[in-house]
PDB file of C-alpha atoms and ligand atoms in Angstrom:
ATOM      1  CA  TRP A   1      -0.093   0.156  -0.320  1.00 50.00           C
ATOM      2  CA  CYS A   2       2.849   2.524   0.851  1.00 55.00           C
ATOM      3  CA  ARG A   3       4.583   1.782  -2.147  1.00 55.00           C
ATOM      4  CA  HIS A   4       1.404   2.555  -4.200  1.00 58.00           C
ATOM      5  CA  PHE A   5       0.962   5.363  -2.140  1.00 54.00           C
ATOM      6  CA  ASP A   6       4.293   6.734  -2.845  1.00 56.00           C
ATOM      7  CA  ILE A   7       4.483   6.460  -6.551  1.00 55.00           C
ATOM      8  CA  GLY A   8       0.907   8.046  -6.357  1.00 54.00           C
ATOM      9  CA  LEU A   9       1.965  10.981  -4.781  1.00 50.00           C
ATOM     10  CA  ARG A  10       5.247  11.235  -6.797  1.00 57.00           C
ATOM     11  CA  ARG A  11       3.028  11.082 -10.206  1.00 55.00           C
ATOM     12  CA  ILE A  12       1.014  13.927  -8.491  1.00 52.00           C
ATOM     13  CA  MET A  13       3.966  16.007  -7.338  1.00 58.00           C
ATOM     14  CA  ALA A  14       5.900  15.275 -10.734  1.00 67.00           C
ATOM     15  CA  ARG A  15       2.574  17.212 -12.560  1.00 86.00           C
ATOM     16  CA  ARG A  16       3.206  20.303 -10.383  1.00 92.00           C
ATOM     17  CA  ALA A  17       5.919  22.691 -10.992  1.00 94.00           C
ATOM     18  CA  ILE A  18       6.389  26.519 -10.374  1.00 95.00           C
ATOM     19  CA  GLY A  19       6.227  28.778 -13.425  1.00 94.00           C
ATOM     20  CA  ILE A  20       8.121  32.210 -13.265  1.00 96.00           C
ATOM     21  CA  ASP A  21       8.268  34.712 -15.726  1.00 94.00           C
ATOM     22  CA  ILE A  22      10.731  37.616 -15.504  1.00 94.00           C
ATOM     23  CA  GLY A  23      10.011  40.657 -17.390  1.00 90.00           C
ATOM     24  CA  GLY A  24      11.721  44.194 -17.476  1.00 85.00           C
ATOM     25  CA  THR A  25       9.277  45.505 -14.912  1.00 88.00           C
ATOM     26  CA  GLY A  26       7.742  42.531 -13.253  1.00 93.00           C
ATOM     27  CA  ILE A  27       8.421  39.238 -12.052  1.00 95.00           C
ATOM     28  CA  LYS A  28       5.320  37.029 -11.833  1.00 94.00           C
ATOM     29  CA  GLY A  29       5.045  33.374 -10.503  1.00 95.00           C
ATOM     30  CA  ALA A  30       2.397  30.697  -9.936  1.00 95.00           C
ATOM     31  CA  LEU A  31       2.236  26.783  -9.259  1.00 95.00           C
ATOM     32  CA  VAL A  32       1.298  25.154 -12.608  1.00 92.00           C
ATOM     33  CA  ASP A  33      -0.256  22.070 -13.287  1.00 91.00           C
ATOM     34  CA  VAL A  34       2.162  21.321 -16.346  1.00 87.00           C
ATOM     35  CA  LYS A  35      -0.358  18.512 -17.942  1.00 86.00           C
ATOM     36  CA  SER A  36      -3.580  20.715 -18.029  1.00 85.00           C
ATOM     37  CA  GLY A  37      -1.648  23.922 -17.914  1.00 83.00           C
ATOM     38  CA  LYS A  38      -3.880  25.195 -15.163  1.00 88.00           C
ATOM     39  CA  LEU A  39      -2.773  27.766 -12.384  1.00 91.00           C
ATOM     40  CA  LEU A  40      -2.745  25.887  -9.130  1.00 93.00           C
ATOM     41  CA  SER A  41      -1.925  29.311  -6.778  1.00 94.00           C
ATOM     42  CA  GLU A  42      -2.468  32.953  -6.903  1.00 94.00           C
ATOM     43  CA  ARG A  43      -0.381  34.433  -9.360  1.00 94.00           C
ATOM     44  CA  LEU A  44       2.367  36.352  -7.307  1.00 96.00           C
ATOM     45  CA  ARG A  45       3.613  39.452  -8.642  1.00 96.00           C
ATOM     46  CA  TYR A  46       6.950  41.639  -7.690  1.00 97.00           C
ATOM     47  CA  GLU A  47       8.893  44.472  -9.168  1.00 96.00           C
ATOM     48  CA  THR A  48      11.754  43.767 -11.058  1.00 95.00           C
ATOM     49  CA  PRO A  49      14.700  45.045  -9.070  1.00 95.00           C
ATOM     50  CA  LYS A  50      16.320  48.118 -10.531  1.00 94.00           C
ATOM     51  CA  GLY A  51      19.028  47.308 -12.698  1.00 92.00           C
ATOM     52  CA  GLY A  52      18.012  43.570 -13.291  1.00 93.00           C
ATOM     53  CA  THR A  53      21.322  42.124 -11.802  1.00 95.00           C
ATOM     54  CA  PRO A  54      21.497  38.093 -11.599  1.00 96.00           C
ATOM     55  CA  LYS A  55      21.818  38.435  -7.597  1.00 96.00           C
ATOM     56  CA  ALA A  56      19.110  40.662  -7.006  1.00 96.00           C
ATOM     57  CA  ILE A  57      16.660  38.708  -9.460  1.00 97.00           C
ATOM     58  CA  ALA A  58      17.542  35.510  -7.733  1.00 97.00           C
ATOM     59  CA  ASN A  59      16.798  36.922  -4.314  1.00 97.00           C
ATOM     60  CA  THR A  60      13.462  38.297  -5.613  1.00 97.00           C
ATOM     61  CA  LEU A  61      12.767  34.613  -6.993  1.00 97.00           C
ATOM     62  CA  LYS A  62      13.619  32.986  -3.559  1.00 97.00           C
ATOM     63  CA  ASP A  63      11.203  35.679  -1.911  1.00 97.00           C
ATOM     64  CA  LEU A  64       8.505  34.747  -4.652  1.00 97.00           C
ATOM     65  CA  ILE A  65       8.970  31.118  -4.216  1.00 97.00           C
ATOM     66  CA  ALA A  66       8.941  31.230  -0.278  1.00 96.00           C
ATOM     67  CA  ASN A  67       5.637  32.950  -0.672  1.00 96.00           C
ATOM     68  CA  LEU A  68       3.724  30.283  -2.898  1.00 96.00           C
ATOM     69  CA  PRO A  69       2.068  27.508  -1.068  1.00 93.00           C
ATOM     70  CA  LYS A  70       3.443  23.848  -0.954  1.00 91.00           C
ATOM     71  CA  SER A  71       6.279  24.686  -3.075  1.00 92.00           C
ATOM     72  CA  GLU A  72       8.796  22.967  -1.344  1.00 92.00           C
ATOM     73  CA  GLY A  73      11.533  21.006  -3.649  1.00 92.00           C
ATOM     74  CA  LEU A  74       9.199  21.860  -7.154  1.00 95.00           C
ATOM     75  CA  PRO A  75      11.016  22.219 -10.107  1.00 94.00           C
ATOM     76  CA  VAL A  76      11.138  25.759 -11.380  1.00 96.00           C
ATOM     77  CA  GLY A  77      10.649  26.857 -15.084  1.00 95.00           C
ATOM     78  CA  ILE A  78      11.655  30.270 -15.664  1.00 96.00           C
ATOM     79  CA  CYS A  79      10.904  32.398 -18.732  1.00 94.00           C
ATOM     80  CA  PHE A  80      13.495  35.334 -19.451  1.00 95.00           C
ATOM     81  CA  PRO A  81      13.697  38.206 -21.645  1.00 94.00           C
ATOM     82  CA  ALA A  82      16.680  37.121 -23.832  1.00 95.00           C
ATOM     83  CA  VAL A  83      17.978  34.587 -26.253  1.00 97.00           C
ATOM     84  CA  VAL A  84      18.581  31.721 -23.957  1.00 97.00           C
ATOM     85  CA  LYS A  85      20.758  28.439 -25.733  1.00 96.00           C
ATOM     86  CA  ASN A  86      21.080  25.402 -23.442  1.00 95.00           C
ATOM     87  CA  GLY A  87      20.121  27.439 -20.194  1.00 96.00           C
ATOM     88  CA  VAL A  88      22.974  30.215 -21.003  1.00 98.00           C
ATOM     89  CA  THR A  89      21.336  33.662 -21.469  1.00 97.00           C
ATOM     90  CA  LYS A  90      22.957  35.166 -24.755  1.00 97.00           C
ATOM     91  CA  SER A  91      21.532  38.718 -24.596  1.00 93.00           C
ATOM     92  CA  ALA A  92      20.161  41.344 -22.350  1.00 90.00           C
ATOM     93  CA  ALA A  93      17.796  43.516 -23.647  1.00 82.00           C
ATOM     94  CA  ASN A  94      15.854  45.159 -20.653  1.00 83.00           C
ATOM     95  CA  VAL A  95      17.780  43.916 -17.861  1.00 90.00           C
ATOM     96  CA  SER A  96      21.740  43.923 -16.721  1.00 94.00           C
ATOM     97  CA  ASN A  97      24.501  43.019 -19.307  1.00 95.00           C
ATOM     98  CA  ASP A  98      25.744  40.803 -16.745  1.00 97.00           C
ATOM     99  CA  TRP A  99      23.515  38.253 -18.088  1.00 97.00           C
ATOM    100  CA  ILE A 100      25.334  37.929 -21.490  1.00 97.00           C
ATOM    101  CA  ASP A 101      26.962  34.550 -21.401  1.00 98.00           C
ATOM    102  CA  LEU A 102      25.679  33.600 -18.075  1.00 98.00           C
ATOM    103  CA  ASP A 103      24.790  30.175 -17.178  1.00 98.00           C
ATOM    104  CA  ALA A 104      21.517  30.844 -15.806  1.00 97.00           C
ATOM    105  CA  ASP A 105      20.157  27.439 -15.331  1.00 97.00           C
ATOM    106  CA  ARG A 106      23.119  26.876 -12.770  1.00 97.00           C
ATOM    107  CA  LEU A 107      23.114  30.273 -11.247  1.00 97.00           C
ATOM    108  CA  PHE A 108      19.472  29.633 -10.267  1.00 97.00           C
ATOM    109  CA  GLU A 109      19.913  25.756  -9.417  1.00 97.00           C
ATOM    110  CA  LYS A 110      22.170  26.929  -6.989  1.00 97.00           C
ATOM    111  CA  GLU A 111      20.572  29.929  -5.530  1.00 96.00           C
ATOM    112  CA  LEU A 112      17.219  28.061  -5.494  1.00 96.00           C
ATOM    113  CA  LYS A 113      18.386  24.552  -4.630  1.00 95.00           C
ATOM    114  CA  ARG A 114      16.024  22.714  -6.856  1.00 94.00           C
ATOM    115  CA  THR A 115      15.985  21.594 -10.615  1.00 95.00           C
ATOM    116  CA  VAL A 116      15.606  24.470 -12.818  1.00 96.00           C
ATOM    117  CA  HIS A 117      15.098  25.224 -16.683  1.00 95.00           C
ATOM    118  CA  VAL A 118      15.362  28.845 -18.332  1.00 96.00           C
ATOM    119  CA  LEU A 119      14.054  29.714 -21.720  1.00 95.00           C
ATOM    120  CA  ASN A 120      13.242  32.521 -23.784  1.00 96.00           C
ATOM    121  CA  ASP A 121       9.912  34.373 -22.541  1.00 94.00           C
ATOM    122  CA  ALA A 122       8.316  34.629 -25.940  1.00 96.00           C
ATOM    123  CA  ASP A 123       9.513  30.925 -26.726  1.00 96.00           C
ATOM    124  CA  ALA A 124       7.776  30.108 -23.624  1.00 93.00           C
ATOM    125  CA  ALA A 125       4.278  32.111 -24.701  1.00 93.00           C
ATOM    126  CA  GLY A 126       4.790  30.519 -28.084  1.00 95.00           C
ATOM    127  CA  LEU A 127       4.967  26.890 -26.619  1.00 93.00           C
ATOM    128  CA  ALA A 128       2.149  27.889 -24.404  1.00 91.00           C
ATOM    129  CA  GLU A 129      -0.129  28.844 -27.119  1.00 94.00           C
ATOM    130  CA  ALA A 130       0.877  25.801 -29.214  1.00 95.00           C
ATOM    131  CA  LYS A 131      -0.118  23.344 -26.384  1.00 91.00           C
ATOM    132  CA  PHE A 132      -3.123  25.103 -24.740  1.00 88.00           C
ATOM    133  CA  GLY A 133      -4.010  27.955 -26.761  1.00 93.00           C
ATOM    134  CA  ALA A 134      -4.583  30.022 -29.627  1.00 96.00           C
ATOM    135  CA  ALA A 135      -2.010  28.132 -31.932  1.00 97.00           C
ATOM    136  CA  LYS A 136      -3.300  24.535 -31.078  1.00 96.00           C
ATOM    137  CA  ASN A 137      -3.624  22.200 -34.229  1.00 96.00           C
ATOM    138  CA  VAL A 138      -2.742  25.253 -36.324  1.00 98.00           C
ATOM    139  CA  LYS A 139      -0.868  24.211 -39.464  1.00 98.00           C
ATOM    140  CA  GLY A 140       1.788  26.206 -41.192  1.00 98.00           C
ATOM    141  CA  LEU A 141       3.775  29.338 -39.651  1.00 98.00           C
ATOM    142  CA  VAL A 142       2.483  30.832 -36.548  1.00 98.00           C
ATOM    143  CA  VAL A 143       4.036  34.281 -35.208  1.00 98.00           C
ATOM    144  CA  VAL A 144       3.604  34.781 -31.939  1.00 98.00           C
ATOM    145  CA  THR A 145       4.170  38.239 -30.504  1.00 97.00           C
ATOM    146  CA  THR A 146       4.453  39.786 -26.889  1.00 95.00           C
ATOM    147  CA  LEU A 147       3.764  43.503 -26.332  1.00 96.00           C
ATOM    148  CA  GLY A 148       5.641  44.464 -23.262  1.00 93.00           C
ATOM    149  CA  THR A 149       8.369  46.059 -21.968  1.00 91.00           C
ATOM    150  CA  GLY A 150       9.983  44.866 -25.167  1.00 94.00           C
ATOM    151  CA  ILE A 151       8.754  42.875 -28.063  1.00 97.00           C
ATOM    152  CA  GLY A 152       9.018  39.001 -28.148  1.00 96.00           C
ATOM    153  CA  THR A 153       8.527  36.814 -31.084  1.00 98.00           C
ATOM    154  CA  ALA A 154       8.122  33.218 -31.189  1.00 98.00           C
ATOM    155  CA  LEU A 155       7.878  31.238 -34.590  1.00 98.00           C
ATOM    156  CA  ILE A 156       5.978  28.194 -34.661  1.00 98.00           C
ATOM    157  CA  TYR A 157       5.841  25.658 -37.484  1.00 98.00           C
ATOM    158  CA  ASN A 158       3.609  22.772 -37.483  1.00 97.00           C
ATOM    159  CA  GLY A 159       3.568  22.882 -33.890  1.00 96.00           C
ATOM    160  CA  LYS A 160       7.181  23.002 -33.515  1.00 97.00           C
ATOM    161  CA  LEU A 161       9.149  26.097 -31.871  1.00 97.00           C
ATOM    162  CA  ILE A 162      11.881  27.744 -33.861  1.00 97.00           C
ATOM    163  CA  PRO A 163      13.536  28.893 -30.948  1.00 97.00           C
ATOM    164  CA  ASN A 164      15.367  32.458 -30.048  1.00 97.00           C
ATOM    165  CA  ALA A 165      13.462  34.284 -33.042  1.00 97.00           C
ATOM    166  CA  GLU A 166      14.627  37.963 -32.254  1.00 97.00           C
ATOM    167  CA  LEU A 167      12.194  39.775 -34.440  1.00 98.00           C
ATOM    168  CA  GLY A 168      11.291  42.507 -32.046  1.00 97.00           C
ATOM    169  CA  HIS A 169      14.352  44.055 -32.998  1.00 97.00           C
ATOM    170  CA  LEU A 170      13.523  44.441 -36.853  1.00 98.00           C
ATOM    171  CA  GLU A 171      14.979  47.960 -37.640  1.00 98.00           C
ATOM    172  CA  ILE A 172      12.312  50.067 -39.348  1.00 98.00           C
ATOM    173  CA  ASP A 173      12.646  53.851 -40.084  1.00 97.00           C
ATOM    174  CA  GLY A 174      16.389  53.585 -39.135  1.00 98.00           C
ATOM    175  CA  VAL A 175      15.757  52.204 -35.433  1.00 98.00           C
ATOM    176  CA  ASP A 176      15.040  49.048 -33.171  1.00 97.00           C
ATOM    177  CA  TYR A 177      11.379  49.068 -33.986  1.00 98.00           C
ATOM    178  CA  GLU A 178      10.672  47.817 -30.271  1.00 97.00           C
ATOM    179  CA  SER A 179      11.680  50.864 -28.948  1.00 97.00           C
ATOM    180  CA  LYS A 180       8.464  52.272 -30.988  1.00 98.00           C
ATOM    181  CA  ALA A 181       5.753  49.466 -30.992  1.00 98.00           C
ATOM    182  CA  ALA A 182       6.593  47.876 -27.791  1.00 97.00           C
ATOM    183  CA  PHE A 183       3.543  48.592 -24.894  1.00 97.00           C
ATOM    184  CA  SER A 184       6.416  50.584 -22.873  1.00 96.00           C
ATOM    185  CA  ALA A 185       6.559  53.138 -25.800  1.00 98.00           C
ATOM    186  CA  LYS A 186       2.556  53.491 -25.647  1.00 98.00           C
ATOM    187  CA  GLU A 187       2.936  54.224 -22.219  1.00 98.00           C
ATOM    188  CA  ARG A 188       6.209  56.068 -22.164  1.00 98.00           C
ATOM    189  CA  GLU A 189       5.134  58.440 -25.104  1.00 98.00           C
ATOM    190  CA  GLU A 190       1.558  58.399 -23.733  1.00 98.00           C
ATOM    191  CA  LEU A 191       0.239  57.493 -27.218  1.00 98.00           C
ATOM    192  CA  THR A 192      -3.801  56.906 -28.218  1.00 98.00           C
ATOM    193  CA  TRP A 193      -4.504  53.885 -29.299  1.00 98.00           C
ATOM    194  CA  GLU A 194      -4.733  55.146 -32.696  1.00 98.00           C
ATOM    195  CA  GLN A 195      -1.235  56.468 -32.633  1.00 98.00           C
ATOM    196  CA  TRP A 196       0.112  53.395 -31.204  1.00 98.00           C
ATOM    197  CA  ALA A 197      -1.708  50.853 -33.773  1.00 98.00           C
ATOM    198  CA  LYS A 198      -0.282  53.009 -36.466  1.00 98.00           C
ATOM    199  CA  ARG A 199       3.074  51.731 -35.396  1.00 98.00           C
ATOM    200  CA  LEU A 200       1.764  48.129 -34.592  1.00 98.00           C
ATOM    201  CA  GLN A 201       0.519  48.351 -38.499  1.00 98.00           C
ATOM    202  CA  LYS A 202       4.135  49.267 -39.641  1.00 98.00           C
ATOM    203  CA  TYR A 203       5.500  46.436 -37.338  1.00 98.00           C
ATOM    204  CA  TYR A 204       2.915  43.627 -38.250  1.00 98.00           C
ATOM    205  CA  GLY A 205       2.802  44.766 -42.155  1.00 98.00           C
ATOM    206  CA  ARG A 206       6.790  44.269 -41.986  1.00 98.00           C
ATOM    207  CA  LEU A 207       6.649  40.909 -40.489  1.00 98.00           C
ATOM    208  CA  GLU A 208       4.076  39.955 -42.813  1.00 98.00           C
ATOM    209  CA  ALA A 209       6.035  40.885 -45.901  1.00 98.00           C
ATOM    210  CA  LEU A 210       9.077  39.026 -44.563  1.00 98.00           C
ATOM    211  CA  LEU A 211       7.404  35.692 -43.417  1.00 98.00           C
ATOM    212  CA  THR A 212       4.078  35.500 -44.773  1.00 98.00           C
ATOM    213  CA  PRO A 213       2.688  33.721 -41.931  1.00 98.00           C
ATOM    214  CA  ASP A 214      -0.825  31.793 -41.368  1.00 98.00           C
ATOM    215  CA  LEU A 215      -1.493  33.292 -38.009  1.00 98.00           C
ATOM    216  CA  PHE A 216      -0.403  36.163 -35.775  1.00 98.00           C
ATOM    217  CA  ILE A 217      -0.850  35.594 -32.181  1.00 98.00           C
ATOM    218  CA  VAL A 218      -0.440  38.913 -30.017  1.00 97.00           C
ATOM    219  CA  GLY A 219       0.416  38.107 -26.156  1.00 95.00           C
ATOM    220  CA  GLY A 220       1.458  40.226 -23.456  1.00 91.00           C
ATOM    221  CA  GLY A 221      -0.590  42.228 -20.625  1.00 89.00           C
ATOM    222  CA  VAL A 222      -2.057  44.596 -23.036  1.00 94.00           C
ATOM    223  CA  SER A 223      -3.382  41.756 -25.077  1.00 94.00           C
ATOM    224  CA  LYS A 224      -6.284  41.716 -22.349  1.00 94.00           C
ATOM    225  CA  GLU A 225      -7.259  45.078 -24.004  1.00 97.00           C
ATOM    226  CA  HIS A 226      -7.059  43.601 -27.949  1.00 97.00           C
ATOM    227  CA  GLU A 227     -10.440  45.415 -28.672  1.00 97.00           C
ATOM    228  CA  MET A 228      -8.799  48.622 -28.281  1.00 98.00           C
ATOM    229  CA  PHE A 229      -6.251  48.012 -30.952  1.00 98.00           C
ATOM    230  CA  LEU A 230      -6.488  45.005 -33.127  1.00 98.00           C
ATOM    231  CA  PRO A 231      -9.673  45.838 -35.189  1.00 98.00           C
ATOM    232  CA  LEU A 232      -7.662  48.991 -36.141  1.00 98.00           C
ATOM    233  CA  LEU A 233      -4.618  46.899 -38.002  1.00 98.00           C
ATOM    234  CA  LYS A 234      -5.258  46.065 -41.543  1.00 98.00           C
ATOM    235  CA  LEU A 235      -3.579  42.944 -42.481  1.00 98.00           C
ATOM    236  CA  LYS A 236      -3.835  40.107 -44.749  1.00 98.00           C
ATOM    237  CA  THR A 237      -2.909  37.508 -42.263  1.00 98.00           C
ATOM    238  CA  LYS A 238      -5.147  36.830 -39.461  1.00 98.00           C
ATOM    239  CA  ILE A 239      -4.456  38.245 -36.235  1.00 98.00           C
ATOM    240  CA  VAL A 240      -5.687  37.204 -32.679  1.00 97.00           C
ATOM    241  CA  PRO A 241      -4.904  37.820 -28.979  1.00 97.00           C
ATOM    242  CA  ALA A 242      -3.406  35.131 -27.159  1.00 95.00           C
ATOM    243  CA  THR A 243      -5.619  32.748 -25.089  1.00 91.00           C
ATOM    244  CA  ASN A 244      -3.385  32.774 -22.347  1.00 76.00           C
ATOM    245  CA  ARG A 245      -2.927  36.623 -22.254  1.00 62.00           C
ATOM    246  CA  ASN A 246      -0.202  37.512 -19.479  1.00 55.00           C
ATOM    247  CA  SER A 247       0.065  34.036 -18.032  1.00 61.00           C
ATOM    248  CA  ALA A 248       1.606  32.151 -21.340  1.00 56.00           C
ATOM    249  CA  GLY A 249       5.097  32.861 -19.941  1.00 58.00           C
ATOM    250  CA  ILE A 250       4.238  30.942 -16.679  1.00 64.00           C
ATOM    251  CA  LEU A 251       2.450  28.284 -18.390  1.00 62.00           C
ATOM    252  CA  GLU A 252       5.007  26.552 -20.360  1.00 56.00           C
ATOM    253  CA  ILE A 253       7.616  25.522 -18.043  1.00 48.00           C
ATOM    254  CA  GLY A 254       9.423  23.381 -20.247  1.00 42.00           C
TER     255      GLY A 254
HETATM  256  C1  LIG B   1      14.405  40.473 -26.231  1.00 59.66           C
HETATM  257  C2  LIG B   1      13.828  39.456 -26.474  1.00 59.66           C
HETATM  258  C3  LIG B   1      12.524  39.048 -25.450  1.00 59.66           C
HETATM  259  C4  LIG B   1      11.565  40.428 -25.684  1.00 59.66           C
HETATM  260  C5  LIG B   1      10.382  40.110 -24.800  1.00 59.66           C
HETATM  261  C6  LIG B   1      13.401  41.848 -26.020  1.00 59.66           C
HETATM  262  O1  LIG B   1      14.109  42.742 -25.722  1.00 59.66           O
HETATM  263  O2  LIG B   1      15.604  40.875 -26.972  1.00 59.66           O
HETATM  264  O3  LIG B   1      14.680  38.152 -25.848  1.00 59.66           O
HETATM  265  O4  LIG B   1      11.734  37.806 -25.583  1.00 59.66           O
HETATM  266  O5  LIG B   1      12.225  41.550 -25.334  1.00 59.66           O
HETATM  267  O6  LIG B   1      10.629  40.237 -23.551  1.00 59.66           O
END
């Protein structure tokens, strides 16, 4: 009986994990059922520490995890706003440059004392949409974009992720267009929905011309307000809000 109980318990434990989404502005985390994609706890949110250094972010994660119920020993999936190859962060767009070429998997495993897997935030959102959301069973090329502090992009082809696409940094009008079309630009410059939509039109128009996708999915916190800006875009490609809105990053914990 004990053995069966033990195996059963371990199975239940293996279905649970902690999903954490590190952004340039906020760090969010929750317990997740990895099979169903359902959140099993409240979503906690902390401010990203100023400067976004590895040590400061690791400390915030410790606090966050300590405040999640029944989280002892559970594995952690972390999505991060940078190119991530085999757990090593290779870039740093809205966080400290100390992340460049840092073994983030190892750092977090040491600090959090448990199994950790780090991946790019937009890729995590893309995988979550392919598994549980608007990209599920969609054939061809789906371009998932996240509009937040930066612009994240994930390419999903016939359900498979092509990792680390950094198309948020497309150069348009001589500038890195993330600085014009991310949601942070709307806030910083106090743009109206119409003014912002003009920039999004340029951005998605360029993506469309380069990739001829079958579907665009728009995620990030602002996608909750998709009715304010998606109807203003005129594209040949269908464009829909992410099903998982702002939790996509937390859901796909690798
Ligand atoms: C980063 C990407 C990230 C995106 C969204 C960009 O500035 O280069 O790696 O996915 O922001 O956070």
